[in-house]
PDB file of C-alpha atoms in Angstrom:
ATOM      1  CA  MET B   1     -10.512  -0.722  42.868  1.00 53.00           C
ATOM      2  CA  GLY B   2      -8.690  -3.144  44.979  1.00 76.00           C
ATOM      3  CA  LEU B   3      -7.602  -6.688  44.979  1.00 84.00           C
ATOM      4  CA  ASP B   4      -9.973  -7.691  42.161  1.00 89.00           C
ATOM      5  CA  ASP B   5      -8.354  -5.231  39.755  1.00 87.00           C
ATOM      6  CA  LYS B   6      -4.864  -6.309  40.757  1.00 88.00           C
ATOM      7  CA  ILE B   7      -5.758  -9.948  40.138  1.00 92.00           C
ATOM      8  CA  LYS B   8      -7.267  -9.113  36.733  1.00 93.00           C
ATOM      9  CA  ASN B   9      -4.112  -7.210  35.798  1.00 92.00           C
ATOM     10  CA  ALA B  10      -1.911 -10.114  36.848  1.00 94.00           C
ATOM     11  CA  VAL B  11      -4.011 -12.539  34.813  1.00 95.00           C
ATOM     12  CA  GLU B  12      -3.879 -10.232  31.789  1.00 96.00           C
ATOM     13  CA  GLU B  13      -0.098 -10.018  32.093  1.00 96.00           C
ATOM     14  CA  GLY B  14       0.135 -13.813  32.353  1.00 97.00           C
ATOM     15  CA  VAL B  15      -2.009 -14.265  29.260  1.00 97.00           C
ATOM     16  CA  GLY B  16       0.236 -11.806  27.444  1.00 97.00           C
ATOM     17  CA  LYS B  17       3.318 -13.788  28.397  1.00 97.00           C
ATOM     18  CA  VAL B  18       1.727 -17.003  27.154  1.00 98.00           C
ATOM     19  CA  LYS B  19       0.746 -15.365  23.847  1.00 97.00           C
ATOM     20  CA  GLU B  20       4.233 -13.962  23.442  1.00 97.00           C
ATOM     21  CA  ALA B  21       5.830 -17.349  24.079  1.00 98.00           C
ATOM     22  CA  ALA B  22       3.395 -19.101  21.729  1.00 98.00           C
ATOM     23  CA  GLY B  23       4.110 -16.513  19.052  1.00 97.00           C
ATOM     24  CA  ARG B  24       7.836 -17.062  19.413  1.00 97.00           C
ATOM     25  CA  ALA B  25       7.469 -20.850  19.355  1.00 98.00           C
ATOM     26  CA  THR B  26       5.326 -20.805  16.214  1.00 97.00           C
ATOM     27  CA  ASP B  27       7.162 -17.924  14.553  1.00 97.00           C
ATOM     28  CA  ASP B  28       3.922 -15.904  14.586  1.00 97.00           C
ATOM     29  CA  GLU B  29       5.024 -12.279  14.897  1.00 97.00           C
ATOM     30  CA  ARG B  30       1.444 -11.045  15.169  1.00 98.00           C
ATOM     31  CA  LEU B  31       0.679 -13.259  18.176  1.00 97.00           C
ATOM     32  CA  GLU B  32       3.974 -12.304  19.791  1.00 97.00           C
ATOM     33  CA  ALA B  33       3.180  -8.604  19.336  1.00 97.00           C
ATOM     34  CA  GLU B  34      -0.297  -9.125  20.781  1.00 97.00           C
ATOM     35  CA  GLY B  35       1.311 -10.705  23.834  1.00 97.00           C
ATOM     36  CA  HIS B  36       3.574  -7.676  24.225  1.00 97.00           C
ATOM     37  CA  ARG B  37       0.560  -5.354  24.004  1.00 97.00           C
ATOM     38  CA  ASP B  38      -1.363  -7.343  26.613  1.00 96.00           C
ATOM     39  CA  GLN B  39       1.580  -7.182  28.994  1.00 97.00           C
ATOM     40  CA  ALA B  40       2.076  -3.460  28.455  1.00 97.00           C
ATOM     41  CA  SER B  41      -1.616  -2.819  29.034  1.00 96.00           C
ATOM     42  CA  ALA B  42      -1.607  -4.832  32.256  1.00 95.00           C
ATOM     43  CA  ASN B  43       1.525  -3.077  33.483  1.00 95.00           C
ATOM     44  CA  THR B  44      -0.006   0.330  32.789  1.00 95.00           C
ATOM     45  CA  LYS B  45      -3.172  -0.584  34.656  1.00 93.00           C
ATOM     46  CA  GLN B  46      -1.128  -1.937  37.558  1.00 93.00           C
ATOM     47  CA  ALA B  47       0.867   1.286  37.739  1.00 93.00           C
ATOM     48  CA  GLY B  48      -2.415   3.181  37.994  1.00 90.00           C
ATOM     49  CA  GLU B  49      -3.497   0.923  40.847  1.00 88.00           C
ATOM     50  CA  ASN B  50      -0.198   1.580  42.624  1.00 88.00           C
ATOM     51  CA  VAL B  51      -0.705   5.323  42.306  1.00 90.00           C
ATOM     52  CA  LYS B  52      -4.199   5.018  43.762  1.00 86.00           C
ATOM     53  CA  ASP B  53      -2.847   2.972  46.652  1.00 84.00           C
ATOM     54  CA  ALA B  54      -0.143   5.559  47.331  1.00 84.00           C
ATOM     55  CA  PHE B  55      -2.736   8.322  47.657  1.00 87.00           C
ATOM     56  CA  ARG B  56      -4.927   6.235  49.947  1.00 83.00           C
ATOM     57  CA  ALA B  57      -2.139   5.602  52.420  1.00 69.00           C
TER      58      ALA B  57
END
């Protein structure tokens, strides 16, 4: 669980931001909420990676 997972999390967060922005621009609350969920999921996964890294060091 290293760099690959961190990159995937960053991509997932980026996709979430794009969905959120698209939802706002088109007034699509569902898409905006999905973007928020994607970002939250990526942030949670990234926090888990940070914890793993802390225990490895």
